[in-house]
Coordinates of C-alpha atoms in Angstrom, one line a residue:
M1426 CA -12.7 29.6 -11.2
F1427 CA -16.0 31.1 -9.8
S1428 CA -17.6 31.0 -13.2
A1429 CA -16.7 27.3 -13.5
I1430 CA -18.3 26.7 -10.0
A1431 CA -21.4 28.5 -11.3
R1432 CA -21.5 26.2 -14.3
I1433 CA -21.6 23.2 -12.0
F1434 CA -24.8 24.3 -10.4
R1435 CA -26.3 25.2 -13.8
T1436 CA -25.8 21.6 -15.0
P1437 CA -28.8 19.6 -13.8
D1438 CA -27.1 16.2 -13.8
L1439 CA -23.9 17.4 -12.0
R1440 CA -26.0 19.5 -9.6
R1441 CA -28.0 16.4 -8.7
K1442 CA -24.9 14.3 -8.1
I1443 CA -23.3 16.8 -5.9
G1444 CA -26.6 17.3 -3.9
F1445 CA -26.9 13.5 -3.5
T1446 CA -23.3 13.3 -2.2
L1447 CA -23.9 16.2 0.3
A1448 CA -27.1 14.6 1.5
I1449 CA -25.3 11.3 2.2
I1450 CA -22.5 13.1 4.0
A1451 CA -25.0 15.0 6.2
I1452 CA -26.7 11.7 7.2
Y1453 CA -23.3 10.2 7.9
R1454 CA -22.3 13.0 10.2
L1455 CA -25.7 12.8 11.9
G1456 CA -25.2 9.1 12.6
S1457 CA -21.7 9.8 14.0
N1458 CA -23.3 11.8 16.8
V1459 CA -26.1 9.4 17.7
P1460 CA -25.1 7.3 20.7
A1461 CA -25.4 3.6 20.7
P1462 CA -28.0 2.0 23.0
F1463 CA -27.2 1.7 26.7
V1464 CA -24.4 4.3 26.4
N1465 CA -24.2 6.9 29.3
F1466 CA -23.7 9.9 27.0
P1467 CA -23.3 12.5 29.8
N1468 CA -20.4 10.5 31.2
V1469 CA -18.9 10.1 27.8
E1470 CA -19.1 13.9 27.2
Q1471 CA -17.4 14.5 30.6
C1472 CA -14.6 12.1 29.7
L1473 CA -14.2 13.7 26.2
A1474 CA -13.9 17.2 27.8
A1475 CA -11.2 15.9 30.2
N1476 CA -9.2 14.0 27.6
S1477 CA -8.5 16.3 24.6
G1478 CA -6.8 13.6 22.5
T1479 CA -5.6 10.0 22.3
E1480 CA -2.4 8.5 21.0
G1481 CA -1.5 5.5 18.9
L1482 CA -3.9 3.4 17.0
L1483 CA -6.9 4.4 19.0
G1484 CA -6.3 8.0 18.1
L1485 CA -6.0 7.1 14.4
V1486 CA -9.2 5.2 14.4
N1487 CA -11.0 8.0 16.3
L1488 CA -9.6 10.4 13.6
F1489 CA -11.0 8.3 10.8
S1490 CA -14.4 8.0 12.5
G1491 CA -14.6 11.8 12.9
G1492 CA -14.6 11.5 16.7
A1493 CA -17.4 9.0 16.7
L1494 CA -15.3 6.2 18.3
L1495 CA -14.8 7.9 21.6
Q1496 CA -18.5 9.0 21.6
L1497 CA -19.5 5.4 21.3
S1498 CA -22.0 6.3 18.6
I1499 CA -23.7 3.9 16.2
F1500 CA -21.1 4.8 13.6
A1501 CA -18.3 4.5 16.2
L1502 CA -16.1 2.2 14.0
G1503 CA -16.4 4.5 11.0
V1504 CA -14.6 3.3 7.8
M1505 CA -11.7 1.5 9.5
P1506 CA -13.2 -2.0 9.2
Y1507 CA -13.6 -1.5 5.4
I1508 CA -10.1 0.0 5.0
T1509 CA -8.6 -2.9 6.9
A1510 CA -10.6 -5.5 4.9
T1511 CA -9.5 -3.9 1.6
I1512 CA -5.8 -3.9 2.7
I1513 CA -6.1 -7.6 3.8
T1514 CA -7.7 -8.5 0.5
Q1515 CA -4.9 -6.8 -1.4
L1516 CA -2.3 -8.6 0.7
L1517 CA -4.0 -12.0 0.2
R1518 CA -3.5 -11.7 -3.5
V1519 CA 0.2 -12.4 -2.9
V1520 CA -0.6 -15.5 -0.7
I1521 CA -3.7 -17.0 -2.2
P1522 CA -3.5 -17.8 -5.9
H1523 CA -7.3 -17.8 -6.2
F1524 CA -7.5 -14.1 -5.2
E1525 CA -4.8 -13.2 -7.8
A1526 CA -6.8 -15.1 -10.5
L1527 CA -9.9 -13.2 -9.6
H1528 CA -8.0 -9.9 -9.9
K1529 CA -7.0 -10.8 -13.4
E1530 CA -10.5 -11.9 -14.5
G1531 CA -11.7 -8.4 -15.1
Q1532 CA -15.0 -7.0 -14.0
A1533 CA -16.5 -10.4 -12.9
G1534 CA -13.4 -11.2 -10.7
Q1535 CA -13.4 -7.7 -9.2
S1536 CA -17.0 -8.1 -8.2
K1537 CA -16.2 -11.3 -6.5
L1538 CA -13.3 -9.7 -4.6
T1539 CA -15.6 -6.8 -3.6
Q1540 CA -18.0 -9.3 -2.2
Y1541 CA -15.3 -11.0 -0.2
T1542 CA -14.3 -7.5 1.1
R1543 CA -17.8 -6.8 2.3
Y1544 CA -18.0 -10.1 4.2
L1545 CA -14.6 -9.4 5.8
T1546 CA -15.7 -5.9 6.7
I1547 CA -18.7 -7.2 8.6
A1548 CA -16.6 -9.8 10.4
L1549 CA -14.0 -7.2 11.4
A1550 CA -16.7 -4.8 12.5
L1551 CA -18.1 -7.5 14.8
L1552 CA -14.7 -8.2 16.2
Q1553 CA -13.8 -4.5 16.7
S1554 CA -17.1 -3.5 18.2
T1555 CA -16.8 -6.4 20.7
T1556 CA -13.3 -5.1 21.6
L1557 CA -14.6 -1.5 21.9
V1558 CA -17.5 -2.5 24.2
T1559 CA -15.2 -4.6 26.4
V1560 CA -12.7 -1.7 26.7
A1561 CA -15.5 0.8 27.5
R1562 CA -17.0 -1.6 30.1
S1563 CA -13.6 -2.0 31.8
G1564 CA -13.1 1.8 32.0
Q1565 CA -9.9 1.8 29.9
L1566 CA -11.3 3.6 26.8
F1567 CA -9.7 6.9 27.9
G1568 CA -6.6 5.3 29.4
Q1569 CA -5.6 5.7 33.0
T1570 CA -7.8 8.4 34.5
D1571 CA -9.1 9.3 37.9
I1572 CA -12.5 10.6 36.6
A1573 CA -15.3 8.3 38.0
A1574 CA -17.5 8.9 34.9
C1575 CA -14.9 7.2 32.7
N1576 CA -15.5 4.0 34.6
N1577 CA -19.3 4.1 34.0
L1578 CA -19.7 4.6 30.3
L1579 CA -22.5 2.1 30.0
T1580 CA -25.9 2.4 31.7
N1581 CA -26.4 -1.4 31.7
D1582 CA -23.5 -3.9 31.4
V1583 CA -25.5 -7.2 31.3
W1584 CA -24.7 -9.6 28.4
W1585 CA -27.8 -8.8 26.3
A1586 CA -27.2 -5.0 26.6
Q1587 CA -23.6 -5.5 25.4
L1588 CA -24.8 -7.7 22.6
L1589 CA -27.2 -5.0 21.5
I1590 CA -24.5 -2.4 21.4
I1591 CA -22.3 -4.7 19.3
M1592 CA -25.1 -5.4 16.9
A1593 CA -25.8 -1.6 16.6
M1594 CA -22.2 -0.7 15.8
T1595 CA -21.8 -3.6 13.4
A1596 CA -25.0 -2.6 11.6
G1597 CA -23.7 1.0 11.5
T1598 CA -20.5 -0.2 9.7
G1599 CA -22.7 -2.0 7.1
L1600 CA -24.7 1.2 6.6
I1601 CA -21.6 3.2 6.1
M1602 CA -20.3 0.7 3.5
W1603 CA -23.7 1.0 1.7
F1604 CA -23.5 4.8 1.8
A1605 CA -20.1 4.8 0.3
E1606 CA -21.2 2.5 -2.6
L1607 CA -24.2 4.8 -3.2
V1608 CA -22.0 7.8 -3.4
T1609 CA -19.6 6.0 -5.8
E1610 CA -22.5 4.9 -8.0
R1611 CA -24.7 8.0 -8.0
G1612 CA -22.6 10.8 -6.6
I1613 CA -19.3 12.5 -7.3
G1614 CA -15.9 10.9 -6.4
N1615 CA -15.1 7.7 -4.5
G1616 CA -17.6 7.2 -1.7
M1617 CA -15.4 5.7 0.9
S1618 CA -12.7 8.3 0.4
L1619 CA -15.2 11.1 0.7
L1620 CA -16.5 9.7 4.0
I1621 CA -13.0 9.5 5.3
F1622 CA -12.5 13.1 4.1
T1623 CA -15.6 14.2 5.9
S1624 CA -14.6 12.5 9.2
I1625 CA -11.2 14.1 9.2
A1626 CA -12.5 17.5 8.2
A1627 CA -15.0 17.3 11.1
T1628 CA -12.2 17.2 13.6
F1629 CA -10.4 20.4 12.2
P1630 CA -12.5 23.0 14.1
G1631 CA -12.1 21.3 17.5
A1632 CA -8.3 20.8 17.0
M1633 CA -7.7 24.4 15.9
S1634 CA -9.8 25.9 18.7
L1635 CA -7.9 23.8 21.2
I1636 CA -4.6 25.2 19.9
W1637 CA -6.1 28.7 20.1
E1638 CA -7.3 28.3 23.7
T1639 CA -4.1 26.5 24.9
N1640 CA -1.4 28.5 23.2
G1641 CA -2.9 31.8 22.2
F1642 CA -3.7 33.6 18.9
E1643 CA -0.1 34.0 17.8
I1644 CA 0.6 30.3 17.9
F1645 CA -2.7 29.7 16.2
L1646 CA -1.7 32.0 13.3
M1647 CA 1.7 30.3 13.0
V1648 CA 0.0 26.9 12.8
I1649 CA -2.3 28.2 10.1
A1650 CA 0.7 29.5 8.1
V1651 CA 2.7 26.2 8.5
G1652 CA -0.5 24.3 7.5
I1653 CA -0.8 26.2 4.2
I1654 CA 2.9 25.6 3.4
V1655 CA 2.6 21.9 4.3
M1656 CA -0.5 21.6 2.2
A1657 CA 1.2 23.2 -0.8
L1658 CA 4.2 20.8 -0.5
V1659 CA 1.9 17.8 -0.2
V1660 CA 0.0 18.9 -3.3
F1661 CA 3.3 19.3 -5.2
V1662 CA 4.6 15.9 -4.2
E1663 CA 1.3 14.0 -4.7
Q1664 CA 1.1 15.3 -8.2
S1665 CA 4.8 14.5 -9.0
Q1666 CA 5.5 11.4 -11.0
R1667 CA 8.2 9.8 -13.1
R1668 CA 6.9 9.1 -16.6
I1669 CA 8.6 6.1 -18.3
P1670 CA 8.1 6.4 -22.1
V1671 CA 6.5 3.4 -23.9
Q1672 CA 6.2 2.8 -27.6
Y1673 CA 3.9 0.3 -29.2
A1674 CA 4.9 -1.2 -32.6
K1675 CA 2.5 -1.2 -35.5
R1676 CA 0.7 -4.5 -36.3
M1677 CA -1.7 -5.5 -38.9
V1678 CA -5.0 -7.3 -38.0
G1679 CA -6.9 -7.9 -41.2
R1680 CA -6.9 -4.7 -43.1
R1681 CA -6.5 -2.5 -40.0
T1682 CA -3.3 -1.2 -38.4
Y1683 CA -3.1 -1.2 -34.7
G1684 CA -0.4 0.3 -32.4
G1685 CA 2.3 2.7 -33.5
T1686 CA 1.5 5.0 -30.5
N1687 CA 3.6 6.6 -27.8
T1688 CA 2.5 6.6 -24.2
Y1689 CA 4.1 6.5 -20.8
I1690 CA 3.9 4.6 -17.5
P1691 CA 3.2 7.1 -14.6
I1692 CA 5.1 6.1 -11.4
K1693 CA 4.1 8.4 -8.6
V1694 CA 6.6 9.6 -6.0
N1695 CA 4.2 8.5 -3.3
M1696 CA 2.7 5.3 -4.6
A1697 CA 1.8 3.8 -1.2
G1698 CA -0.4 6.7 -0.1
V1699 CA -1.4 6.7 3.5
I1700 CA -1.2 2.9 4.1
P1701 CA 2.4 2.9 5.5
V1702 CA 1.3 5.4 8.2
I1703 CA -1.6 3.2 9.2
F1704 CA 0.7 0.1 9.3
A1705 CA 3.4 1.8 11.4
S1706 CA 0.8 3.3 13.9
S1707 CA -0.8 -0.2 14.3
L1708 CA 2.6 -1.9 14.9
L1709 CA 3.8 0.8 17.4
Y1710 CA 0.5 0.4 19.3
I1711 CA 1.2 -3.3 20.1
P1712 CA 4.0 -2.7 22.7
A1713 CA 1.9 -0.1 24.5
L1714 CA -1.1 -2.5 24.5
I1715 CA 1.1 -5.3 25.9
A1716 CA 2.5 -3.0 28.6
Q1717 CA -1.0 -1.8 29.5
F1718 CA -2.2 -5.3 30.2
N1719 CA 1.0 -6.1 32.3
T1720 CA 0.6 -3.0 34.5
P1721 CA -0.4 -4.0 38.0
Q1722 CA -3.8 -2.7 39.1
D1723 CA -2.9 -2.7 42.8
G1724 CA -0.4 0.2 42.5
S1725 CA 2.7 -1.9 42.9
T1726 CA 5.9 -1.2 40.9
P1727 CA 5.6 -2.7 37.3
A1728 CA 8.4 -4.7 35.6
P1729 CA 11.3 -2.7 34.2
W1730 CA 10.4 -3.5 30.6
V1731 CA 6.8 -2.2 31.2
T1732 CA 8.2 1.0 32.6
W1733 CA 10.6 1.4 29.6
I1734 CA 7.7 0.9 27.1
S1735 CA 5.4 3.3 29.0
T1736 CA 8.2 5.9 29.0
Y1737 CA 9.3 5.7 25.4
F1738 CA 6.5 4.1 23.4
T1739 CA 3.2 5.3 24.9
K1740 CA 3.3 8.9 23.7
G1741 CA 4.7 10.2 20.5
D1742 CA 6.6 13.2 21.9
H1743 CA 9.8 11.1 22.6
P1744 CA 12.7 11.0 20.1
I1745 CA 12.9 7.2 20.3
Y1746 CA 9.3 6.9 19.3
M1747 CA 9.7 9.3 16.5
V1748 CA 12.7 7.5 15.1
A1749 CA 11.0 4.1 15.3
F1750 CA 7.9 5.5 13.6
F1751 CA 10.0 7.1 10.8
L1752 CA 11.9 3.9 10.1
L1753 CA 8.8 1.8 10.1
I1754 CA 7.1 4.1 7.6
I1755 CA 10.1 3.8 5.3
G1756 CA 10.1 0.0 5.6
F1757 CA 6.3 -0.4 5.1
T1758 CA 6.4 2.0 2.1
Y1759 CA 8.8 -0.3 0.3
F1760 CA 6.8 -3.4 1.4
Y1761 CA 3.5 -2.0 0.1
V1762 CA 4.9 -0.7 -3.1
A1763 CA 6.4 -4.1 -3.8
I1764 CA 3.0 -5.7 -3.4
T1765 CA 0.9 -3.3 -5.3
F1766 CA 3.2 -2.7 -8.3
N1767 CA 4.6 -5.9 -10.0
P1768 CA 7.3 -5.0 -12.6
V1769 CA 7.2 -8.5 -14.0
E1770 CA 3.5 -8.4 -14.7
V1771 CA 3.8 -4.9 -16.3
A1772 CA 6.7 -6.0 -18.5
D1773 CA 4.7 -9.1 -19.6
N1774 CA 1.7 -7.1 -20.5
M1775 CA 3.8 -4.6 -22.5
K1776 CA 5.4 -7.5 -24.4
K1777 CA 2.1 -9.1 -25.0
Y1778 CA 0.7 -6.0 -26.8
G1779 CA 3.9 -5.1 -28.6
G1780 CA 5.1 -2.3 -26.3
F1781 CA 8.6 -1.6 -25.3
I1782 CA 10.7 1.1 -23.5
P1783 CA 13.1 2.8 -25.9
G1784 CA 16.6 1.5 -25.4
I1785 CA 15.4 -1.5 -23.2
R1786 CA 14.7 -4.9 -24.5
A1787 CA 11.3 -6.4 -23.9
G1788 CA 10.8 -9.1 -21.2
R1789 CA 13.1 -9.5 -18.3
P1790 CA 15.3 -6.4 -19.0
T1791 CA 12.2 -4.3 -18.9
A1792 CA 11.1 -5.8 -15.6
E1793 CA 14.6 -5.1 -14.1
Y1794 CA 14.6 -1.5 -15.4
L1795 CA 11.1 -0.9 -13.9
D1796 CA 12.2 -2.4 -10.6
Y1797 CA 15.3 -0.2 -10.6
V1798 CA 13.3 3.0 -11.3
L1799 CA 10.7 2.0 -8.7
T1800 CA 13.3 1.4 -6.0
R1801 CA 15.0 4.7 -6.6
I1802 CA 11.8 6.8 -6.7
T1803 CA 10.4 5.1 -3.6
L1804 CA 13.2 6.3 -1.4
P1805 CA 12.4 10.0 -1.6
G1806 CA 8.7 9.1 -1.4
S1807 CA 9.1 7.1 1.8
I1808 CA 11.2 9.9 3.4
Y1809 CA 8.6 12.5 2.4
L1810 CA 5.9 10.2 3.9
G1811 CA 7.8 9.8 7.1
L1812 CA 8.4 13.5 7.5
I1813 CA 4.8 14.4 6.9
A1814 CA 3.7 11.7 9.5
L1815 CA 6.1 13.2 12.1
I1816 CA 4.4 16.7 11.9
P1817 CA 1.7 15.8 14.5
L1818 CA 4.3 14.3 16.8
I1819 CA 6.5 17.4 16.6
A1820 CA 3.3 19.5 17.2
L1821 CA 2.6 17.3 20.2
A1822 CA 6.1 18.0 21.6
T1823 CA 6.1 21.8 20.8
V1824 CA 2.7 23.4 21.0
G1825 CA 1.0 20.6 23.1
A1826 CA -1.4 19.6 20.3
N1827 CA -2.8 16.0 20.2
Q1828 CA -1.9 13.4 17.6
N1829 CA -5.0 14.4 15.6
F1830 CA -3.1 17.6 14.7
P1831 CA -4.9 18.6 11.4
F1832 CA -1.9 19.7 9.3
G1833 CA 0.1 16.5 9.2
G1834 CA 0.2 12.7 9.2
A1835 CA -2.6 10.7 7.7
S1836 CA -5.1 13.6 7.9
I1837 CA -3.3 16.0 5.5
L1838 CA -2.5 13.2 3.1
I1839 CA -6.1 12.1 2.9
I1840 CA -7.5 15.6 2.8
V1841 CA -5.3 16.6 -0.1
G1842 CA -5.5 13.3 -2.0
V1843 CA -9.3 13.0 -1.9
G1844 CA -9.7 16.7 -2.6
L1845 CA -7.5 16.5 -5.7
E1846 CA -9.2 13.4 -7.0
T1847 CA -12.7 14.8 -6.5
V1848 CA -11.8 18.1 -8.2
K1849 CA -10.4 16.1 -11.2
Q1850 CA -13.7 14.1 -11.5
I1851 CA -15.8 17.3 -11.4
D1852 CA -13.4 18.8 -14.0
A1853 CA -13.8 15.7 -16.2
Q1854 CA -17.6 16.0 -15.9
L1855 CA -17.5 19.6 -17.0
Q1856 CA -15.2 18.9 -19.9
Q1857 CA -17.6 16.2 -21.2
R1858 CA -20.2 18.9 -21.4
H1859 CA -17.9 21.2 -23.5
Y1860 CA -17.0 23.5 -20.6
E1861 CA -13.5 24.6 -19.7
G1862 CA -13.5 22.8 -16.4
L1863 CA -12.2 23.7 -13.0
L1864 CA -8.5 23.0 -13.7
R1865 CA -6.4 25.1 -16.1

């Protein structure tokens, strides 16, 4: 293992790519700590010290930005606008035929879809930065708090100052998107995934030190042990797949023979990745947001439905919230897998090139068989995803950690997934140069 790592730094091309990637990551983390103009940074620091964590969608966005969101930095929005734009573009393929046609056109169509995703990212960044500045100006960024500093997060709240903050945050999102594309083109791994990895990893020391200070060294060691076990289980499940055998018949084209090979279709247990967790968190945040806007500011008694939502759907330490979150993740897993994997399209492509599954007729029977296998394998995958996503909520209820608990939910899925993918790419680069590689 260590000899393989030494070979990486003895290979000039690979060493240059890794160095470039680390330099981009360093610049990204630096920008995440640079406050936007007209932000009262001492007041922001005071509010951050008094509020150790946030719940719901805001906590998820803050996690993906590496804590930059609540610091109101120039990179406050992080990668969330790009992630949202990518998900919307994928979903629009089902609704808009033009998007589906571009997806099937190959490289040219993919470039056009990427361009649409960039435009949508900037539009979403403009919308989200406007919302963030409005919430910060109203003093509700850290929720209901009695700290006077949380109501004075901006040094100047005139319209042109707010416009400048919005422009700075939107430009920061565009810069992050450019950084990610540079890493993908000239570095190692997928740029956007590595930036998300960096943002989440940056929150680990603070989250672990908070557990140590609050619950003591014994609980800290227990959390570390549970984290190692959970990480091993996540690696095992993320690598698990159902391989459906496919045979291609021989065919003559001129004097050459094509086909006659055996391959397989890999269907992962967790095909949806972390997307259902994001969907479920976003949907569960809506009732809390509606209740917050309907809470009287004069101290009078709120409506019964507002009280019920504030009791059961504001924090994640209540069983009703956990059950709703778990069921929504299962539902969104089936929904997202049905959109991203089309059995009819796969069966048609196999039939077009002379492929078939042994014992299954080509065409519609193949599509029905693929749909049957996909439905059965998605059930354990969705349950696994729901259980992993509940780990931060259980930690919130037991050891008092916040929802950015490092060993569970979206954080552990992304950390493990990106780490495995990056190691595989480095291993492939080493094997191309006739080395053994990192993996054995």
